[in-house]
Short mmCIF file of N, CA and C in Angstrom, two decimals:
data_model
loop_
_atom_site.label_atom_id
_atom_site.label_comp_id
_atom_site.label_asym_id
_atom_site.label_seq_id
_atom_site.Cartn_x
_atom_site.Cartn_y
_atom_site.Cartn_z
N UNK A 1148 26.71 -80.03 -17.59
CA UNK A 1148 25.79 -80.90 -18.30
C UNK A 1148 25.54 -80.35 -19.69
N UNK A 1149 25.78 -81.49 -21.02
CA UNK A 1149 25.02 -80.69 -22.22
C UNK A 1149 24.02 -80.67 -22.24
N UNK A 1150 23.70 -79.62 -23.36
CA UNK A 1150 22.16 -79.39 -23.38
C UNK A 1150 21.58 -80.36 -24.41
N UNK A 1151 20.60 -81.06 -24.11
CA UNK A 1151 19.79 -82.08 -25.17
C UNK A 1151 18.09 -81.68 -25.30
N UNK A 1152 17.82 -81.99 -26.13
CA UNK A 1152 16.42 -81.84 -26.91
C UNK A 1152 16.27 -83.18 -26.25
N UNK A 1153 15.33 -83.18 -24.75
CA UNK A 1153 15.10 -84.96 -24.46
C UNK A 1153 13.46 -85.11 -25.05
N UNK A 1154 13.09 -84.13 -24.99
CA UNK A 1154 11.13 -85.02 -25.66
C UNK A 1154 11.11 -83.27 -26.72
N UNK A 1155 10.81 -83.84 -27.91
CA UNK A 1155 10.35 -83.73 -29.00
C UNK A 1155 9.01 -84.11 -29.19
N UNK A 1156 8.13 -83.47 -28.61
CA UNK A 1156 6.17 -84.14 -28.67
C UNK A 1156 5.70 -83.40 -29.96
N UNK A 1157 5.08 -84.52 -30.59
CA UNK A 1157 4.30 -84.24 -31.66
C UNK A 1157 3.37 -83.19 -31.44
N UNK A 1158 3.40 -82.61 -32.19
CA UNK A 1158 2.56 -81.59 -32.36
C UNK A 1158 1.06 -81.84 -32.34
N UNK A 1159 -0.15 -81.23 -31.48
CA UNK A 1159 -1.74 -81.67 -31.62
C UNK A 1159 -2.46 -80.24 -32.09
N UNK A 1160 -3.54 -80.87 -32.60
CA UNK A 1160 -4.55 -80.09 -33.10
C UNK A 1160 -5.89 -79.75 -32.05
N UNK A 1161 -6.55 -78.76 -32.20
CA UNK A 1161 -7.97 -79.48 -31.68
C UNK A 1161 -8.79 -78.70 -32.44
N UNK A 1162 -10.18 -79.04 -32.45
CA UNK A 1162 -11.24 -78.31 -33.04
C UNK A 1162 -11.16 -76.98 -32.25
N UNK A 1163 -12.68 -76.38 -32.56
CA UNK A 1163 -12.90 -74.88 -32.10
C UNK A 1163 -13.52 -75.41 -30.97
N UNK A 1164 -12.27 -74.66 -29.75
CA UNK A 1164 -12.62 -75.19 -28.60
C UNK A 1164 -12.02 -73.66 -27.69
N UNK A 1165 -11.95 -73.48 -26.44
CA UNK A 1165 -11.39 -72.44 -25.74
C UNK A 1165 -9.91 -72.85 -24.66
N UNK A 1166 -10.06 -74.68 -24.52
CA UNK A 1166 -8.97 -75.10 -24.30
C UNK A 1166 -8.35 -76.35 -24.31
N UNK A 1167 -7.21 -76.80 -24.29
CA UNK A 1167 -6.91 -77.93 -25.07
C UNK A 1167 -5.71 -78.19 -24.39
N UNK A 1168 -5.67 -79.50 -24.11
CA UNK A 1168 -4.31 -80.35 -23.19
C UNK A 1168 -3.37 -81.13 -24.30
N UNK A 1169 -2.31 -81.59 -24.38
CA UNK A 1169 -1.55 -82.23 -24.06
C UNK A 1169 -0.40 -82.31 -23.41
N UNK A 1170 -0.03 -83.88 -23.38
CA UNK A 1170 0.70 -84.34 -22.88
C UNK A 1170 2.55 -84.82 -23.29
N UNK A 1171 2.88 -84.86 -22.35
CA UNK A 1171 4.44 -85.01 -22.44
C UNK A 1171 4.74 -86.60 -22.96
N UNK A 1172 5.08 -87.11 -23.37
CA UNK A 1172 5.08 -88.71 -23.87
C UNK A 1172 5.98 -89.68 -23.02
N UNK A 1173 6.57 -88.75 -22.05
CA UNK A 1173 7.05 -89.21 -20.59
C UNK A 1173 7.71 -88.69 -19.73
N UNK A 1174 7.72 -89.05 -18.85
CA UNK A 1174 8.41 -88.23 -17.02
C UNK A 1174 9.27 -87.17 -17.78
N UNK A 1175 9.14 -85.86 -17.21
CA UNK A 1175 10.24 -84.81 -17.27
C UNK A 1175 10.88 -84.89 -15.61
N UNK A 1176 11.92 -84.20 -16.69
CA UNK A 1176 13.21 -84.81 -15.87
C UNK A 1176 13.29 -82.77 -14.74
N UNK A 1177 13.74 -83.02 -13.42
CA UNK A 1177 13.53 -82.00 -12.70
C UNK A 1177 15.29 -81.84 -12.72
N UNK A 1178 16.05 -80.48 -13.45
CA UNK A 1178 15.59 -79.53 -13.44
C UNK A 1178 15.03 -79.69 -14.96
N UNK A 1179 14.34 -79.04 -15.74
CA UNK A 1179 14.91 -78.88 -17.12
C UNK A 1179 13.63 -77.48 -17.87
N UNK A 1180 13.86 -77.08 -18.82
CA UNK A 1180 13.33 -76.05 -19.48
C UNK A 1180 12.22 -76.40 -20.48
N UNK A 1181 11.35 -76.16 -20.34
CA UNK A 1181 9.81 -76.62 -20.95
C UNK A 1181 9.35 -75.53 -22.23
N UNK A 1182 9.40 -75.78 -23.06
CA UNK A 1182 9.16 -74.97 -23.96
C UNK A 1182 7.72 -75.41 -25.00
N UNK A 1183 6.89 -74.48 -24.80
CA UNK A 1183 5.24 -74.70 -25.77
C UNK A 1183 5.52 -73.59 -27.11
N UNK A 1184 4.67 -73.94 -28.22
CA UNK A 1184 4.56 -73.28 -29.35
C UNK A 1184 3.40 -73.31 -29.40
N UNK A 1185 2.33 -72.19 -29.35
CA UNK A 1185 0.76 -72.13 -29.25
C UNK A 1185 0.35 -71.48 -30.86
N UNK A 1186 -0.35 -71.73 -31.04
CA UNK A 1186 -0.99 -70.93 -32.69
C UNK A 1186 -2.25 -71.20 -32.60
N UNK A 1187 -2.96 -70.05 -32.38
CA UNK A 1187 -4.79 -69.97 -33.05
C UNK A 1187 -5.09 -69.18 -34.18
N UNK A 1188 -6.02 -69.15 -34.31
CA UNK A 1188 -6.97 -68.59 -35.76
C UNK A 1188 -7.61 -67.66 -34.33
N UNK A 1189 -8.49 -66.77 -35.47
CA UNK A 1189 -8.82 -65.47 -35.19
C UNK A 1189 -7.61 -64.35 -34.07
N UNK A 1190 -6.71 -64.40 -35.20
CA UNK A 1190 -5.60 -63.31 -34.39
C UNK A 1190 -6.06 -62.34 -34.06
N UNK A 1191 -6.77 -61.69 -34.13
CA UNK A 1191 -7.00 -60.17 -33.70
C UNK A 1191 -8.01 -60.12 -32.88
N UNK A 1192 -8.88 -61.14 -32.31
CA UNK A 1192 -10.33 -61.03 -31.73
C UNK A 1192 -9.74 -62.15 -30.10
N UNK A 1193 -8.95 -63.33 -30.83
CA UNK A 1193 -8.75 -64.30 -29.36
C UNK A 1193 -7.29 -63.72 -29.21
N UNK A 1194 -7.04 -63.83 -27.98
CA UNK A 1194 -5.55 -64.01 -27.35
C UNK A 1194 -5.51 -65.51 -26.20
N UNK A 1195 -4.36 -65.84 -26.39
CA UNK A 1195 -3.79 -66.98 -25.43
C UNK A 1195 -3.67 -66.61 -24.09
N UNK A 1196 -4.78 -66.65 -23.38
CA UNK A 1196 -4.53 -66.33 -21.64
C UNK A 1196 -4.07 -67.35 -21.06
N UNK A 1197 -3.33 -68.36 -21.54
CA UNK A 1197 -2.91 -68.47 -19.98
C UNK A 1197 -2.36 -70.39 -20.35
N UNK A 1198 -1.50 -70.82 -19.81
CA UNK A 1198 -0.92 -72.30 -19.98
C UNK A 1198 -0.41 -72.63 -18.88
N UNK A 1199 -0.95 -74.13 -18.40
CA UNK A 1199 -0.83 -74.55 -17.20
C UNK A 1199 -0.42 -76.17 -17.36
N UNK A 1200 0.53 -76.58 -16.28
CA UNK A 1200 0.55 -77.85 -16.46
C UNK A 1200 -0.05 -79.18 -15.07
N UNK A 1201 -0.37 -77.96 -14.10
CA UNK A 1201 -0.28 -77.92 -12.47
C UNK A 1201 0.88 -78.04 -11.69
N UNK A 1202 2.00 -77.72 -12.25
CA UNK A 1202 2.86 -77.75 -11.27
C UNK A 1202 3.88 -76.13 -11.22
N UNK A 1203 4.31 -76.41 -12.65
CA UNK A 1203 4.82 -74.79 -13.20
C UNK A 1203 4.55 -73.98 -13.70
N UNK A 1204 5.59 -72.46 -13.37
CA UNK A 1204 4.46 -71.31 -13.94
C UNK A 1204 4.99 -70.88 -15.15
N UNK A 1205 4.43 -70.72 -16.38
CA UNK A 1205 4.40 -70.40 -17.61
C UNK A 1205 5.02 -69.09 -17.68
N UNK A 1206 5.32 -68.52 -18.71
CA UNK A 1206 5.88 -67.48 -19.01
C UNK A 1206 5.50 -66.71 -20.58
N UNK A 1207 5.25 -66.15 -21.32
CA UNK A 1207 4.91 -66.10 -22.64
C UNK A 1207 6.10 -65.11 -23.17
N UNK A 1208 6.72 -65.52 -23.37
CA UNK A 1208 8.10 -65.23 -23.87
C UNK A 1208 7.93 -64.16 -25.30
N UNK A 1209 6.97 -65.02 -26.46
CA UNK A 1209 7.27 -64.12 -27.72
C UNK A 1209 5.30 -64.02 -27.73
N UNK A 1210 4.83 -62.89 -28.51
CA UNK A 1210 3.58 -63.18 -29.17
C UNK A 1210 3.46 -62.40 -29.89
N UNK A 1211 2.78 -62.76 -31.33
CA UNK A 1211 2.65 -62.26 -32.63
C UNK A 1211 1.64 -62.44 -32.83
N UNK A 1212 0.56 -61.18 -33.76
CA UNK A 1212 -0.93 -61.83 -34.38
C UNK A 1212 -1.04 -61.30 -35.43
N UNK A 1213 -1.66 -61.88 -36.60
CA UNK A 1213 -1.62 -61.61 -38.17
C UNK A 1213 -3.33 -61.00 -37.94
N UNK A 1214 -3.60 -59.45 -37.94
CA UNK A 1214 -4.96 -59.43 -37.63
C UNK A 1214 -6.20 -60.19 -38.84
N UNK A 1215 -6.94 -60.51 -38.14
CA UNK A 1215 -8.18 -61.52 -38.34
C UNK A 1215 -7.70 -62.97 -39.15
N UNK A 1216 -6.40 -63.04 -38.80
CA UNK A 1216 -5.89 -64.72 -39.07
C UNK A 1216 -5.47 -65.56 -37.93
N UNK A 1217 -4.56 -65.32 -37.87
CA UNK A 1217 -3.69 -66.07 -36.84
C UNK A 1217 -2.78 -65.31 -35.79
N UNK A 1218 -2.54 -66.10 -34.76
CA UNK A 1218 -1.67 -65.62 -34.04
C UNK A 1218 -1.05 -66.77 -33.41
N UNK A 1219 0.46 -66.23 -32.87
CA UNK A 1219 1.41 -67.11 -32.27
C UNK A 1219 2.05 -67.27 -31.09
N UNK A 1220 2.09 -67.87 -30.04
CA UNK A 1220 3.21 -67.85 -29.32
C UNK A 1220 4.04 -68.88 -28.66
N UNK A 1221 5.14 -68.27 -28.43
CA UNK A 1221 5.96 -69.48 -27.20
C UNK A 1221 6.25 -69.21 -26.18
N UNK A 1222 5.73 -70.09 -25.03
CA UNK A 1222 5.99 -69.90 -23.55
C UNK A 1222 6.87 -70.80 -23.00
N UNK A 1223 7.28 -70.34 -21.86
CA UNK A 1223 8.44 -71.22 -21.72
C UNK A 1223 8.25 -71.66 -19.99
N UNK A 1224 9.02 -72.56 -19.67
CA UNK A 1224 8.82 -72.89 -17.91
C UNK A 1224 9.90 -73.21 -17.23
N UNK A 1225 10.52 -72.83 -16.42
CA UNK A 1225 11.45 -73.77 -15.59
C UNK A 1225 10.88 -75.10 -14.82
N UNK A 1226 10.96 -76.16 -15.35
CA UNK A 1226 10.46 -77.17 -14.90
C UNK A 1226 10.73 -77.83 -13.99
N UNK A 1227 10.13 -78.55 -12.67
CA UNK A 1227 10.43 -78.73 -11.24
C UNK A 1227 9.66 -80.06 -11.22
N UNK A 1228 9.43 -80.33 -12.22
CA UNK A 1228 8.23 -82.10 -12.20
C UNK A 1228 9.01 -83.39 -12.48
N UNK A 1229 8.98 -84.41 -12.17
CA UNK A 1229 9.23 -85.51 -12.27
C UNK A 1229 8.67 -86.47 -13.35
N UNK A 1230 6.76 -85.70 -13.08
CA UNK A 1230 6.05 -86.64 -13.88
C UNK A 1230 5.77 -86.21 -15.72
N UNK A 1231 5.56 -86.65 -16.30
CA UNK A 1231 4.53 -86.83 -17.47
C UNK A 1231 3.39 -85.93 -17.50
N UNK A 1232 3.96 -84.48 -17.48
CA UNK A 1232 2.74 -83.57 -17.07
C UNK A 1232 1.98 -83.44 -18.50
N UNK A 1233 1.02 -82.46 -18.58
CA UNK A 1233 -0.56 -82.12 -19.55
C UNK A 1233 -0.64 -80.69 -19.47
N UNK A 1234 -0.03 -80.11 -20.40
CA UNK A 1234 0.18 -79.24 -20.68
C UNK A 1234 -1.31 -78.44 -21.45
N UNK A 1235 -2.13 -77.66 -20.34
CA UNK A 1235 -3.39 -76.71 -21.28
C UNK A 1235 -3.56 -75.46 -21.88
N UNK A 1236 -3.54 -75.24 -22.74
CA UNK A 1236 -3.63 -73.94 -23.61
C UNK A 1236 -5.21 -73.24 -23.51
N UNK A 1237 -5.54 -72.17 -22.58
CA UNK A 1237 -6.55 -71.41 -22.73
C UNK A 1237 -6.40 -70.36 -23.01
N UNK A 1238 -7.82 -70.07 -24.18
CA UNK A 1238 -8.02 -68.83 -24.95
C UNK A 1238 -9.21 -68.45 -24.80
N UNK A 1239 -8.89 -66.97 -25.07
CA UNK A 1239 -10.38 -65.84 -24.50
C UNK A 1239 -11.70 -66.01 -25.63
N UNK A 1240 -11.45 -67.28 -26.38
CA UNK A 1240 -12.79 -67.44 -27.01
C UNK A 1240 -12.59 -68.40 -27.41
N UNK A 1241 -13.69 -69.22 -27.87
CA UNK A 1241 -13.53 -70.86 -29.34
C UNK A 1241 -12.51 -70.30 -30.27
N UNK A 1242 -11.77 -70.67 -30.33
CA UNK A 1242 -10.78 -70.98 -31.47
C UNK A 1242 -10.07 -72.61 -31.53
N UNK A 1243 -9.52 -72.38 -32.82
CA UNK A 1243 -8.46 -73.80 -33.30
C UNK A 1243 -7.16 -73.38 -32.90
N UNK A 1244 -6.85 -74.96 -32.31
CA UNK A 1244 -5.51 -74.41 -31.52
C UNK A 1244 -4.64 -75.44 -31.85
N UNK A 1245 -3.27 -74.97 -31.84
CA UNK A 1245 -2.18 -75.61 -32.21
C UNK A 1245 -0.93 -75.67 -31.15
N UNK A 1246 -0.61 -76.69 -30.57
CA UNK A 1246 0.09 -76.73 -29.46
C UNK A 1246 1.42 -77.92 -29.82
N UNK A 1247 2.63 -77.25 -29.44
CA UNK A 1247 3.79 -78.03 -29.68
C UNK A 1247 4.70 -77.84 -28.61
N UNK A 1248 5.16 -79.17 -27.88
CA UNK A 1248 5.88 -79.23 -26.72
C UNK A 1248 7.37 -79.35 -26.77
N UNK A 1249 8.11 -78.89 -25.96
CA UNK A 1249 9.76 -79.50 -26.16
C UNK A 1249 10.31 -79.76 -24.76
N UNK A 1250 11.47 -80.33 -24.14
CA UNK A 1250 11.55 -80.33 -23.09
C UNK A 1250 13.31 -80.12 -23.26
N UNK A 1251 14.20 -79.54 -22.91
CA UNK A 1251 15.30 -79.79 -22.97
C UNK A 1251 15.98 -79.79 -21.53
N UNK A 1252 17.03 -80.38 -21.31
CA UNK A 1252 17.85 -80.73 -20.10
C UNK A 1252 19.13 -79.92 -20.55
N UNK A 1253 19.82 -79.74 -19.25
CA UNK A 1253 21.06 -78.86 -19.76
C UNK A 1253 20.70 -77.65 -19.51
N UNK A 1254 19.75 -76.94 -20.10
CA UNK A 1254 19.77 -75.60 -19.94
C UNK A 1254 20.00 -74.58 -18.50
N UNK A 1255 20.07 -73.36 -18.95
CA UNK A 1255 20.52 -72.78 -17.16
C UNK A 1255 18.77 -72.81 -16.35
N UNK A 1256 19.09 -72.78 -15.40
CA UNK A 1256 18.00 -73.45 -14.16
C UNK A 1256 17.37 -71.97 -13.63
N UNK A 1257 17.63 -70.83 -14.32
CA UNK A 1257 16.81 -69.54 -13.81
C UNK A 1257 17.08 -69.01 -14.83
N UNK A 1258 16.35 -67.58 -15.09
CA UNK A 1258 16.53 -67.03 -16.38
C UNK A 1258 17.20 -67.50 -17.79
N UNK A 1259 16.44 -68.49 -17.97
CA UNK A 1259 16.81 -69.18 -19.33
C UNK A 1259 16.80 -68.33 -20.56
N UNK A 1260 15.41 -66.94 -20.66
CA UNK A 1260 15.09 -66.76 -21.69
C UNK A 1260 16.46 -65.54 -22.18
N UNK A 1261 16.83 -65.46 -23.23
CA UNK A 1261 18.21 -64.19 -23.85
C UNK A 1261 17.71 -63.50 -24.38
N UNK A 1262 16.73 -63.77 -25.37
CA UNK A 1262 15.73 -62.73 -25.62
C UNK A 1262 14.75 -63.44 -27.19
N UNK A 1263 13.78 -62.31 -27.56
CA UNK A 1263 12.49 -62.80 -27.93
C UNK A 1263 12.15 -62.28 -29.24
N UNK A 1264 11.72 -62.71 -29.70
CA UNK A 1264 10.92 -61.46 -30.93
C UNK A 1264 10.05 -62.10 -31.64
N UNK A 1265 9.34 -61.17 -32.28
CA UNK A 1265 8.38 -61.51 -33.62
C UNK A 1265 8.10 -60.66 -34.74
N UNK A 1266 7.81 -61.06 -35.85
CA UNK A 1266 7.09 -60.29 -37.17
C UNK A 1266 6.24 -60.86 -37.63
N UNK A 1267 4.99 -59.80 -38.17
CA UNK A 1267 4.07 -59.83 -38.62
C UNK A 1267 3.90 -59.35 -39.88
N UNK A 1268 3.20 -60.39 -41.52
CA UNK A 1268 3.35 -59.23 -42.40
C UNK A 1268 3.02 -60.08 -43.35
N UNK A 1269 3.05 -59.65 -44.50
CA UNK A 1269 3.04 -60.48 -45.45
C UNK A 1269 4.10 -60.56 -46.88
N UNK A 1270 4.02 -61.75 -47.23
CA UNK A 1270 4.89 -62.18 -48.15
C UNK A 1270 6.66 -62.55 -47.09
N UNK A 1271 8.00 -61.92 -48.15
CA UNK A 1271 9.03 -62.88 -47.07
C UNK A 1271 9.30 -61.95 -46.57
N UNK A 1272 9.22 -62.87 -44.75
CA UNK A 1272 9.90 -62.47 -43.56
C UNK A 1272 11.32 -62.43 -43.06
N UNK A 1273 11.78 -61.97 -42.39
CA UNK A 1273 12.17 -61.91 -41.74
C UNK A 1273 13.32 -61.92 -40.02
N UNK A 1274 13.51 -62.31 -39.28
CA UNK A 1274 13.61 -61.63 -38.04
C UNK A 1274 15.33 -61.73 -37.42
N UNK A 1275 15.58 -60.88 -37.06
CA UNK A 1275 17.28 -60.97 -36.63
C UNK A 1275 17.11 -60.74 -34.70
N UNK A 1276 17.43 -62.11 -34.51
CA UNK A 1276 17.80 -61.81 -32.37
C UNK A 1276 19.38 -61.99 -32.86
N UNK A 1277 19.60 -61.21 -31.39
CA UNK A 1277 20.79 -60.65 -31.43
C UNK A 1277 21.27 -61.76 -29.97
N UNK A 1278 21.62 -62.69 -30.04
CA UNK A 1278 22.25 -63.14 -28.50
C UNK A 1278 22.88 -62.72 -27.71
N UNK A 1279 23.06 -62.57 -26.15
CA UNK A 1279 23.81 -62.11 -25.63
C UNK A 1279 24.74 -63.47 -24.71
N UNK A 1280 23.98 -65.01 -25.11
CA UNK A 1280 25.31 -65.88 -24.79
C UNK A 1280 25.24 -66.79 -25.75
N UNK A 1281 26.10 -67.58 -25.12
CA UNK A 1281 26.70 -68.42 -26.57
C UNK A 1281 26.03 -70.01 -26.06
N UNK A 1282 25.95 -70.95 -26.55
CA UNK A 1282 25.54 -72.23 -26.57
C UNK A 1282 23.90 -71.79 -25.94
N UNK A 1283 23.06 -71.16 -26.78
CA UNK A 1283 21.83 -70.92 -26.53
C UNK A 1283 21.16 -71.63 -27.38
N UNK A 1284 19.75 -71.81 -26.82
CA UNK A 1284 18.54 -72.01 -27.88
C UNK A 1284 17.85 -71.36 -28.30
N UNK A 1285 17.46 -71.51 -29.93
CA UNK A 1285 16.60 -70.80 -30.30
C UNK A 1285 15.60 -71.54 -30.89
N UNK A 1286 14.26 -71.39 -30.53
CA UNK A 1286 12.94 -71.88 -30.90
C UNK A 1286 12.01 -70.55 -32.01
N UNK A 1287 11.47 -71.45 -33.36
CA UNK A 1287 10.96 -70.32 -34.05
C UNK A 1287 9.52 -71.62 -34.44
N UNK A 1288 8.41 -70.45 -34.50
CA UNK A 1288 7.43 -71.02 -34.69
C UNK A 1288 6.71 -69.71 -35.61
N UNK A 1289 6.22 -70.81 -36.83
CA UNK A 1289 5.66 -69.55 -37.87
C UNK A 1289 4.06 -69.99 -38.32
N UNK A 1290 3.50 -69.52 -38.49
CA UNK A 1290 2.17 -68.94 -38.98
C UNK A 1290 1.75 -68.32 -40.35
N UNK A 1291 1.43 -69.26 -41.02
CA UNK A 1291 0.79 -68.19 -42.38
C UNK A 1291 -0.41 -68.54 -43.15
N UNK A 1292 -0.37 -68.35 -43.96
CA UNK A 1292 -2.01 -68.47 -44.60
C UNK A 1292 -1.85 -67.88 -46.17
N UNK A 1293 -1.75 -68.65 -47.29
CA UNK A 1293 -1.72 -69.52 -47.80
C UNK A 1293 -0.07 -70.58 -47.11
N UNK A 1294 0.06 -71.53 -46.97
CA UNK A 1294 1.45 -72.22 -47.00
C UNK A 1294 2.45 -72.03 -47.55
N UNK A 1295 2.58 -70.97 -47.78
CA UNK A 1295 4.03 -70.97 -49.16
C UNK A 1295 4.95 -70.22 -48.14
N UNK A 1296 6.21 -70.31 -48.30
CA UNK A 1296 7.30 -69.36 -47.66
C UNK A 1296 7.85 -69.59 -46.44
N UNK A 1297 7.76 -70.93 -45.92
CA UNK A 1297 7.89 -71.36 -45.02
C UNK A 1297 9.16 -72.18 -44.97
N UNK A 1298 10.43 -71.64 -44.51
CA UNK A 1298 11.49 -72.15 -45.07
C UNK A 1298 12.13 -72.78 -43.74
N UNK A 1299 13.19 -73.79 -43.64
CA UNK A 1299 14.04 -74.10 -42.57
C UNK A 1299 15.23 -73.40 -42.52
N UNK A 1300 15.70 -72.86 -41.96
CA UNK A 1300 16.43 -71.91 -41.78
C UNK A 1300 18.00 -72.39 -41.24
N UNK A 1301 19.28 -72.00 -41.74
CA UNK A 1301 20.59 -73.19 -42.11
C UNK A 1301 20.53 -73.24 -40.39
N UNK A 1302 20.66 -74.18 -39.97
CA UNK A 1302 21.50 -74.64 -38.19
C UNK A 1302 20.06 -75.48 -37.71
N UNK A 1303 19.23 -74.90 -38.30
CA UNK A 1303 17.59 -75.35 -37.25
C UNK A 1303 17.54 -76.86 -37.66
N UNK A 1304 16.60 -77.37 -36.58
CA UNK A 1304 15.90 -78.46 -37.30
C UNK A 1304 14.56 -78.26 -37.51
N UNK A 1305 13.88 -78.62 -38.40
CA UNK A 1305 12.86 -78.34 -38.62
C UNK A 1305 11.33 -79.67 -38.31
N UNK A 1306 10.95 -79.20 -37.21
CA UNK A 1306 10.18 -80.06 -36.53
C UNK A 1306 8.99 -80.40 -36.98
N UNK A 1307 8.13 -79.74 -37.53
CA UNK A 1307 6.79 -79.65 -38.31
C UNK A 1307 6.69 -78.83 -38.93
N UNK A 1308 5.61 -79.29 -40.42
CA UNK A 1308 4.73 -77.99 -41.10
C UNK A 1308 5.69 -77.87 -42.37
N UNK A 1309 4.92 -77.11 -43.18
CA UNK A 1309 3.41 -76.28 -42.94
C UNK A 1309 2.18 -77.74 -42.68
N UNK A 1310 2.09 -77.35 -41.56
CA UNK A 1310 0.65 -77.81 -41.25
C UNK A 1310 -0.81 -77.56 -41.41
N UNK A 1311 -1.54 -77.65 -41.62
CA UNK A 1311 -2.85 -76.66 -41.87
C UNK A 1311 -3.87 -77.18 -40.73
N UNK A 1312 -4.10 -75.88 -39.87
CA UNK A 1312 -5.35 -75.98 -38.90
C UNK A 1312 -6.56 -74.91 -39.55
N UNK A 1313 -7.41 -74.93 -40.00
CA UNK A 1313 -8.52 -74.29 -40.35
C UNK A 1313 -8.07 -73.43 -41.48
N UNK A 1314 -7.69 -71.72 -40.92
CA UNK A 1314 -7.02 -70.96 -41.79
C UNK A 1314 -5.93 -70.85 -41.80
N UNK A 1315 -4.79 -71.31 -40.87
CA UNK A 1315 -3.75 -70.93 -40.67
C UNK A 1315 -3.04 -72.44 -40.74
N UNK A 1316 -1.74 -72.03 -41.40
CA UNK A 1316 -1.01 -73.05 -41.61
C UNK A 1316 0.47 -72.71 -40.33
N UNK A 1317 1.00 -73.70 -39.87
CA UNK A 1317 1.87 -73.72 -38.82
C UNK A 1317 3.31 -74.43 -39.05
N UNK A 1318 4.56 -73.97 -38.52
CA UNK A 1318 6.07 -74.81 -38.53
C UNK A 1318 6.26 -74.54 -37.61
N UNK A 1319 6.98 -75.39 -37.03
CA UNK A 1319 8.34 -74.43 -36.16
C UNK A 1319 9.42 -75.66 -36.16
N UNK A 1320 10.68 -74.74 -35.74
CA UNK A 1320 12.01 -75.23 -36.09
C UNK A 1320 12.82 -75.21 -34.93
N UNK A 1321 13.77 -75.60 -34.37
CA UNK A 1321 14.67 -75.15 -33.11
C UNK A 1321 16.15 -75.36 -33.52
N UNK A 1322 17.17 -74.85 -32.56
CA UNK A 1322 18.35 -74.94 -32.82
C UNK A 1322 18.90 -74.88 -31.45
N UNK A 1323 18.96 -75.57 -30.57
CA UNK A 1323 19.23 -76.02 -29.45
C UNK A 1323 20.68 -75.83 -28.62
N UNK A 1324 21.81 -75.72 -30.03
CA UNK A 1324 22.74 -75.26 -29.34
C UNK A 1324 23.40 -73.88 -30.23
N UNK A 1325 23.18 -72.90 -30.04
CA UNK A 1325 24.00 -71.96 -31.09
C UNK A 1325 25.33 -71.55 -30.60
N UNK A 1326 25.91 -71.68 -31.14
CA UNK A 1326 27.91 -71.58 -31.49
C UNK A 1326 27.82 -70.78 -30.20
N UNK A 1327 27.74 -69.45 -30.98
CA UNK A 1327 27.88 -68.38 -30.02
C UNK A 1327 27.30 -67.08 -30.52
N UNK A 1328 27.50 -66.38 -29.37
CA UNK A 1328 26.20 -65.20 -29.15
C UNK A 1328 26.65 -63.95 -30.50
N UNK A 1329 25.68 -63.38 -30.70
CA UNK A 1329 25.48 -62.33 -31.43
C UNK A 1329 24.16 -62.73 -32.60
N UNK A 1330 24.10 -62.12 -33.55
CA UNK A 1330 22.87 -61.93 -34.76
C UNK A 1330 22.76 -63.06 -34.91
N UNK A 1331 21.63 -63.71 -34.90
CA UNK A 1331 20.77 -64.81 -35.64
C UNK A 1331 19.19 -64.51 -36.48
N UNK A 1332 19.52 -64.92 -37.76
CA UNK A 1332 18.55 -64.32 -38.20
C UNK A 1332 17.68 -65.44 -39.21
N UNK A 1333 16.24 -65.70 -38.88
CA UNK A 1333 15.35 -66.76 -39.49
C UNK A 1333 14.94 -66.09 -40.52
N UNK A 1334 13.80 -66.40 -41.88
CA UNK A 1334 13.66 -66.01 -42.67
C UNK A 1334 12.48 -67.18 -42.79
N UNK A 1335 11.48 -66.73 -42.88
CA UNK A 1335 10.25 -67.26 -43.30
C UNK A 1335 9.06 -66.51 -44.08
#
């Protein structure tokens, strides 16, 4: 089976809250690979405990925090649902939260993830994963504060952003099928 990007969900906002749902914009398909992009404000004080949809179990694959700005992550799921699940993001305090869904089909049905990373810092970034297979995905989700430097990176598509939630401005990009394995490197 190829691998396809089948739901592309808009990206939601919410006020200063501790947790926040959405939803899939229709039936996921059983098997397939569930992928969230989470971003709050106050990086260094909240962390992301925990994402639920009621059926599958989450995973937090990458996490990054810019201390007393922002922080980031992406979790990922092997998905076993049929329905139109509601995907909730809880955090260990009120914060603004930024939640972005993907669903792809195709992918392998156990250990999906090849591997992970993040940087933290300021001015231009950054980051080189190294693959270890070939026709992989890669999901990048960035964070900054002022908006500037936020680039699409050659193969990705670039899905949202810079967005602005409170202090922190948000993108992220994916590349769903990469050639083949070895160095990939984003720059934001």
């Amino acid at each position: 089976m190829a691998k396809v990007l089948a739901q592309n969900r808009a990206v939601g906002f919410s006020g200063l809250v501790t947790s926040y749902g959405l939803a899939y914009a229709s039936a996921c398909t059983n098997p397939s690979l569930l992928v969230a992009m989470v971003g709050s404000d106050n990086g260094s004080t909240t962390t992301i405990t925990g994402l639920s949809d009621g059926t599958n179990t989450w995973t937090k694959d990458a996490d990054a925090a810019d201390p007393g700005y922002h922080r980031a992550n992406i979790w990922s799921a092997q998905n076993t649902a049929t329905s139109a699940l509601t995907v909730t993001v809880t955090a260990s305090a009120s914060t603004y939260l930024c939640l972005k869904l993907y669903e792809e089909t195709g992918a392998p049905t156990s250990a999906a993830l090849d591997v992970a990373g993040s940087q933290i810092g300021s001015g231009a970034l950054s980051i080189a994963l190294v693959t270890t297979q070939s026709q992989c995905s890669i999901y990048a989700f960035h964070g900054c504060y002022p908006p500037s430097g936020i680039l699409n990176d050659t193969g990705f598509t670039k899905d949202f952003g810079p967005t602005g939630l409170n202090f922190a401005y948000w993108a992220g990009e994916q590349d769903i099928d990469v050639d083949s394995a070895g160095s990939k490197t984003m720059t934001f």
